[in-house]
Amino acid sequence: NAGVTQTPKFQVLKTGQSMTLQCAQDMNHEYMSWYRQDPGMGLRLIHYSVGAGITDQGEVPNGYNVSRSTTEDFPLRLLSAAPSQTSVYFCASSYEGQFTGELFFGEGSRLTVL
Amino acid sequence: GQQVMQIPQYQHVQEGEDFTTYCNSSTTLSNIQWYKQRPGGHPVFLIQLVKSGEVKKQKRLTFQFGEAKKNSSLHITATQTTDVGTYFCAGLPSGGGTSYGKLTFGQGTILTVHP
């Protein structure tokens, strides 16, 4: 099993550009989520999904869009990148749909917006 | 909304010294999880505590969940250089409402160990 796979690992964007961060898991997990990590602020939830076709907003959803068409994939779209979105992004999944299981994290995607 | 505060933000210790990080929630928690993130790495699950007053041990690591289920601690005995990293707590709020199911992470404690 590959676990949770994120691509790309590094990306540089210009202000106003759009892009998609990819996340795939091969553990048949129902729950998937996106976090951003900034120095001194821990991990903040952007969006999450409890199954295919179901998504919901987290703590910091503005400027991001998600969809969940399959159990395996949960892409994160930046609609119009801003310097404030410079961060490290982590995708995470869990096998327990009721949010009580451990989260398995991908290796992260480091995004810089100029 | 729910807030999870973690202290200290930084901790520098000599190898062999003990280390403790504390986590406090503004609301009662259903459970609390602890994660470790090595420098340049991703968070890795350490443990989950569910019961009031629960204490769990993993070798040199001791985890506690408060009686009121609003605070938790991680204690490392006799630190080693392999303990270096950031330790996060993450609390899941109890009950329903808009915050249900949204695990909230503390800011993390960055541990450095000097050999």
mmCIF file of C-alpha atoms in Angstrom:
data_model
loop_
_atom_site.group_PDB
_atom_site.id
_atom_site.type_symbol
_atom_site.label_atom_id
_atom_site.label_comp_id
_atom_site.label_asym_id
_atom_site.label_seq_id
_atom_site.Cartn_x
_atom_site.Cartn_y
_atom_site.Cartn_z
ATOM 1 C CA ASN A 1 0.000 0.000 0.000
ATOM 2 C CA ALA A 2 1.218 3.482 -0.864
ATOM 3 C CA GLY A 3 -0.939 5.113 1.839
ATOM 4 C CA VAL A 4 -1.756 8.768 1.161
ATOM 5 C CA THR A 5 -0.059 10.234 -1.896
ATOM 6 C CA GLN A 6 0.119 13.965 -2.555
ATOM 7 C CA THR A 7 1.298 15.735 -5.679
ATOM 8 C CA PRO A 8 3.085 17.971 -6.361
ATOM 9 C CA LYS A 9 5.544 18.139 -3.455
ATOM 10 C CA PHE A 10 6.601 21.681 -4.349
ATOM 11 C CA GLN A 11 4.890 24.395 -6.376
ATOM 12 C CA VAL A 12 5.481 28.070 -7.028
ATOM 13 C CA LEU A 13 2.583 30.160 -8.303
ATOM 14 C CA LYS A 14 2.036 33.749 -9.197
ATOM 15 C CA THR A 15 -0.769 35.720 -7.613
ATOM 16 C CA GLY A 16 -4.027 35.038 -9.429
ATOM 17 C CA GLN A 17 -3.041 31.684 -10.876
ATOM 18 C CA SER A 18 -5.093 28.599 -10.165
ATOM 19 C CA MET A 19 -3.921 25.086 -9.459
ATOM 20 C CA THR A 20 -4.995 21.753 -8.047
ATOM 21 C CA LEU A 21 -3.256 19.788 -5.333
ATOM 22 C CA GLN A 22 -3.857 16.108 -5.802
ATOM 23 C CA CYS A 23 -4.476 13.599 -3.017
ATOM 24 C CA ALA A 24 -5.065 9.883 -3.395
ATOM 25 C CA GLN A 25 -5.309 7.081 -0.850
ATOM 26 C CA ASP A 26 -5.406 3.352 -1.420
ATOM 27 C CA MET A 27 -6.650 2.298 2.014
ATOM 28 C CA ASN A 28 -10.383 2.543 1.176
ATOM 29 C CA HIS A 29 -10.800 5.276 3.773
ATOM 30 C CA GLU A 30 -14.114 7.073 3.834
ATOM 31 C CA TYR A 31 -12.890 10.197 5.600
ATOM 32 C CA MET A 32 -10.451 12.530 3.840
ATOM 33 C CA SER A 33 -9.367 16.039 4.684
ATOM 34 C CA TRP A 34 -7.059 18.883 3.767
ATOM 35 C CA TYR A 35 -5.026 20.857 6.287
ATOM 36 C CA ARG A 36 -2.689 23.769 5.948
ATOM 37 C CA GLN A 37 0.270 24.212 8.264
ATOM 38 C CA ASP A 38 1.723 27.609 9.040
ATOM 39 C CA PRO A 39 4.440 28.399 11.609
ATOM 40 C CA GLY A 40 3.028 28.718 15.115
ATOM 41 C CA MET A 41 -0.526 27.916 14.026
ATOM 42 C CA GLY A 42 -0.619 24.168 14.000
ATOM 43 C CA LEU A 43 -2.708 22.384 11.418
ATOM 44 C CA ARG A 44 -5.898 24.080 10.298
ATOM 45 C CA LEU A 45 -8.665 22.204 8.557
ATOM 46 C CA ILE A 46 -9.614 23.535 5.127
ATOM 47 C CA HIS A 47 -12.205 21.042 3.832
ATOM 48 C CA TYR A 48 -13.138 17.487 4.585
ATOM 49 C CA SER A 49 -15.211 14.676 3.142
ATOM 50 C CA VAL A 50 -16.965 11.734 4.757
ATOM 51 C CA GLY A 51 -17.444 9.834 1.514
ATOM 52 C CA ALA A 52 -17.792 10.133 -2.229
ATOM 53 C CA GLY A 53 -20.071 13.012 -3.159
ATOM 54 C CA ILE A 54 -20.016 14.556 0.324
ATOM 55 C CA THR A 55 -17.822 17.493 1.335
ATOM 56 C CA ASP A 56 -17.919 20.123 4.044
ATOM 57 C CA GLN A 57 -16.007 23.205 5.078
ATOM 58 C CA GLY A 58 -13.420 23.310 7.808
ATOM 59 C CA GLU A 59 -11.956 26.220 9.707
ATOM 60 C CA VAL A 60 -10.315 28.060 6.780
ATOM 61 C CA PRO A 61 -12.195 27.207 3.546
ATOM 62 C CA ASN A 62 -12.079 30.571 1.743
ATOM 63 C CA GLY A 63 -10.170 30.502 -1.530
ATOM 64 C CA TYR A 64 -10.267 26.710 -1.793
ATOM 65 C CA ASN A 65 -12.576 24.273 -3.492
ATOM 66 C CA VAL A 66 -12.873 20.491 -3.198
ATOM 67 C CA SER A 67 -14.810 17.636 -4.718
ATOM 68 C CA ARG A 68 -14.981 13.919 -3.966
ATOM 69 C CA SER A 69 -16.059 11.924 -6.994
ATOM 70 C CA THR A 70 -14.375 8.706 -5.854
ATOM 71 C CA THR A 71 -13.407 7.183 -2.524
ATOM 72 C CA GLU A 72 -9.729 7.316 -3.470
ATOM 73 C CA ASP A 73 -9.284 10.918 -4.619
ATOM 74 C CA PHE A 74 -9.786 14.264 -2.916
ATOM 75 C CA PRO A 75 -8.267 17.146 -4.903
ATOM 76 C CA LEU A 76 -7.892 20.652 -3.490
ATOM 77 C CA ARG A 77 -8.298 23.540 -5.906
ATOM 78 C CA LEU A 78 -6.927 27.019 -5.405
ATOM 79 C CA LEU A 79 -9.182 29.269 -7.444
ATOM 80 C CA SER A 80 -7.050 32.438 -7.570
ATOM 81 C CA ALA A 81 -3.848 32.095 -5.581
ATOM 82 C CA ALA A 82 -2.886 34.776 -3.075
ATOM 83 C CA PRO A 83 0.359 35.226 -1.096
ATOM 84 C CA SER A 84 -1.615 34.393 2.081
ATOM 85 C CA GLN A 85 -2.017 30.874 0.708
ATOM 86 C CA THR A 86 1.708 30.260 0.897
ATOM 87 C CA SER A 87 1.828 27.264 3.199
ATOM 88 C CA VAL A 88 2.435 23.561 3.535
ATOM 89 C CA TYR A 89 -0.643 21.537 2.690
ATOM 90 C CA PHE A 90 -1.358 18.099 4.075
ATOM 91 C CA CYS A 91 -3.970 15.645 2.955
ATOM 92 C CA ALA A 92 -5.116 13.129 5.546
ATOM 93 C CA SER A 93 -7.468 10.181 5.623
ATOM 94 C CA SER A 94 -9.062 7.960 8.218
ATOM 95 C CA TYR A 95 -10.789 4.600 8.051
ATOM 96 C CA GLU A 96 -13.444 5.505 10.580
ATOM 97 C CA GLY A 97 -16.150 7.688 9.107
ATOM 98 C CA GLN A 98 -17.176 8.934 12.547
ATOM 99 C CA PHE A 99 -13.886 10.793 12.926
ATOM 100 C CA THR A 100 -12.613 8.740 15.824
ATOM 101 C CA GLY A 101 -9.803 6.999 14.034
ATOM 102 C CA GLU A 102 -6.221 8.061 13.586
ATOM 103 C CA LEU A 103 -5.410 10.293 10.653
ATOM 104 C CA PHE A 104 -2.933 9.089 8.038
ATOM 105 C CA PHE A 105 -1.121 12.033 6.479
ATOM 106 C CA GLY A 106 0.478 12.458 3.103
ATOM 107 C CA GLU A 107 3.986 13.834 2.849
ATOM 108 C CA GLY A 108 2.784 17.354 2.181
ATOM 109 C CA SER A 109 2.799 19.883 -0.641
ATOM 110 C CA ARG A 110 4.792 23.054 -0.146
ATOM 111 C CA LEU A 111 3.190 25.960 -1.997
ATOM 112 C CA THR A 112 4.689 29.391 -2.518
ATOM 113 C CA VAL A 113 2.603 32.190 -4.001
ATOM 114 C CA LEU A 114 4.547 35.186 -5.272
ATOM 115 C CA GLY B 1 -15.631 27.805 18.017
ATOM 116 C CA GLN B 2 -13.551 25.239 19.755
ATOM 117 C CA GLN B 3 -9.996 26.225 20.633
ATOM 118 C CA VAL B 4 -7.153 23.938 21.589
ATOM 119 C CA MET B 5 -4.179 25.632 23.211
ATOM 120 C CA GLN B 6 -0.855 23.902 23.537
ATOM 121 C CA ILE B 7 2.122 24.977 25.653
ATOM 122 C CA PRO B 8 4.977 25.539 25.537
ATOM 123 C CA GLN B 9 5.536 26.535 21.922
ATOM 124 C CA TYR B 10 9.227 25.631 22.146
ATOM 125 C CA GLN B 11 11.228 23.429 24.480
ATOM 126 C CA HIS B 12 14.979 22.928 24.448
ATOM 127 C CA VAL B 13 16.367 20.131 26.599
ATOM 128 C CA GLN B 14 19.619 18.318 27.136
ATOM 129 C CA GLU B 15 19.595 14.684 26.193
ATOM 130 C CA GLY B 16 18.442 12.695 29.191
ATOM 131 C CA GLU B 17 16.176 15.406 30.598
ATOM 132 C CA ASP B 18 12.423 15.001 30.780
ATOM 133 C CA PHE B 19 9.939 16.883 28.624
ATOM 134 C CA THR B 20 6.250 17.691 28.999
ATOM 135 C CA THR B 21 3.782 19.409 26.687
ATOM 136 C CA TYR B 22 0.283 20.430 27.749
ATOM 137 C CA CYS B 23 -2.921 20.743 25.801
ATOM 138 C CA ASN B 24 -6.047 22.635 26.944
ATOM 139 C CA SER B 25 -9.405 22.802 25.210
ATOM 140 C CA SER B 26 -12.060 25.481 25.584
ATOM 141 C CA THR B 27 -14.746 22.784 25.347
ATOM 142 C CA THR B 28 -15.214 19.223 26.535
ATOM 143 C CA LEU B 29 -13.645 16.685 24.236
ATOM 144 C CA SER B 30 -14.877 13.332 22.995
ATOM 145 C CA ASN B 31 -11.316 12.172 22.559
ATOM 146 C CA ILE B 32 -7.853 13.552 22.069
ATOM 147 C CA GLN B 33 -5.099 12.404 19.791
ATOM 148 C CA TRP B 34 -1.366 13.060 19.780
ATOM 149 C CA TYR B 35 0.857 13.301 16.714
ATOM 150 C CA LYS B 36 4.589 13.691 16.137
ATOM 151 C CA GLN B 37 6.082 15.489 13.175
ATOM 152 C CA ARG B 38 9.790 15.118 12.488
ATOM 153 C CA PRO B 39 11.531 18.139 10.911
ATOM 154 C CA GLY B 40 10.559 18.292 7.228
ATOM 155 C CA GLY B 41 8.142 15.400 7.655
ATOM 156 C CA HIS B 42 4.455 14.821 8.071
ATOM 157 C CA PRO B 43 2.448 14.248 11.262
ATOM 158 C CA VAL B 44 2.377 10.673 12.468
ATOM 159 C CA PHE B 45 -0.235 9.371 14.869
ATOM 160 C CA LEU B 46 1.021 8.423 18.318
ATOM 161 C CA ILE B 47 -2.026 7.647 20.427
ATOM 162 C CA GLN B 48 -5.675 8.349 21.130
ATOM 163 C CA LEU B 49 -7.215 8.867 24.573
ATOM 164 C CA VAL B 50 -10.949 8.485 25.078
ATOM 165 C CA LYS B 51 -11.751 7.975 28.753
ATOM 166 C CA SER B 52 -11.769 10.560 31.514
ATOM 167 C CA GLY B 53 -8.555 10.293 33.559
ATOM 168 C CA GLU B 54 -7.024 7.843 31.102
ATOM 169 C CA VAL B 55 -3.270 7.261 31.226
ATOM 170 C CA LYS B 56 -1.402 5.396 28.504
ATOM 171 C CA LYS B 57 2.273 4.623 28.135
ATOM 172 C CA GLN B 58 4.434 3.923 25.118
ATOM 173 C CA LYS B 59 7.956 3.127 26.302
ATOM 174 C CA ARG B 60 9.295 6.506 27.519
ATOM 175 C CA LEU B 61 6.119 8.409 26.547
ATOM 176 C CA THR B 62 3.232 8.884 28.984
ATOM 177 C CA PHE B 63 -0.071 10.357 27.855
ATOM 178 C CA GLN B 64 -2.794 11.614 30.178
ATOM 179 C CA PHE B 65 -6.368 12.765 29.612
ATOM 180 C CA GLY B 66 -7.844 15.021 32.271
ATOM 181 C CA GLU B 67 -10.773 14.096 34.450
ATOM 182 C CA ALA B 68 -12.932 16.810 32.887
ATOM 183 C CA LYS B 69 -11.820 15.760 29.385
ATOM 184 C CA LYS B 70 -10.663 19.289 28.615
ATOM 185 C CA ASN B 71 -6.915 18.861 28.970
ATOM 186 C CA SER B 72 -4.170 16.417 28.202
ATOM 187 C CA SER B 73 -0.419 16.047 28.530
ATOM 188 C CA LEU B 74 2.456 14.182 26.935
ATOM 189 C CA HIS B 75 5.494 13.436 29.063
ATOM 190 C CA ILE B 76 8.746 12.035 27.705
ATOM 191 C CA THR B 77 11.184 10.554 30.197
ATOM 192 C CA ALA B 78 14.922 10.791 29.528
ATOM 193 C CA THR B 79 14.743 12.403 26.103
ATOM 194 C CA GLN B 80 16.859 11.145 23.233
ATOM 195 C CA THR B 81 17.929 12.899 20.053
ATOM 196 C CA THR B 82 15.401 10.761 18.187
ATOM 197 C CA ASP B 83 12.623 12.568 20.095
ATOM 198 C CA VAL B 84 13.297 15.787 18.177
ATOM 199 C CA GLY B 85 10.250 17.141 16.363
ATOM 200 C CA THR B 86 6.938 18.885 16.839
ATOM 201 C CA TYR B 87 4.302 17.284 19.023
ATOM 202 C CA PHE B 88 0.677 18.099 18.327
ATOM 203 C CA CYS B 89 -2.450 17.374 20.257
ATOM 204 C CA ALA B 90 -5.743 17.225 18.404
ATOM 205 C CA GLY B 91 -9.100 17.318 20.123
ATOM 206 C CA LEU B 92 -12.447 16.124 18.856
ATOM 207 C CA PRO B 93 -15.357 18.044 20.409
ATOM 208 C CA SER B 94 -18.103 16.100 22.094
ATOM 209 C CA GLY B 95 -21.748 16.565 21.220
ATOM 210 C CA GLY B 96 -23.240 17.789 17.977
ATOM 211 C CA GLY B 97 -23.403 21.187 16.394
ATOM 212 C CA THR B 98 -21.323 22.751 13.658
ATOM 213 C CA SER B 99 -18.044 21.681 15.177
ATOM 214 C CA TYR B 100 -18.885 18.007 15.346
ATOM 215 C CA GLY B 101 -16.398 15.832 13.602
ATOM 216 C CA LYS B 102 -13.807 18.539 13.139
ATOM 217 C CA LEU B 103 -10.631 17.544 14.837
ATOM 218 C CA THR B 104 -8.892 20.708 16.080
ATOM 219 C CA PHE B 105 -5.139 20.751 16.381
ATOM 220 C CA GLY B 106 -3.119 22.620 18.951
ATOM 221 C CA GLN B 107 -0.307 24.879 17.765
ATOM 222 C CA GLY B 108 2.288 22.223 18.568
ATOM 223 C CA THR B 109 5.378 22.120 20.776
ATOM 224 C CA ILE B 110 8.724 22.117 18.999
ATOM 225 C CA LEU B 111 11.183 19.961 20.913
ATOM 226 C CA THR B 112 14.907 20.210 20.386
ATOM 227 C CA VAL B 113 17.295 17.855 22.176
ATOM 228 C CA HIS B 114 20.927 18.771 22.636
ATOM 229 C CA PRO B 115 23.293 15.779 22.795
#
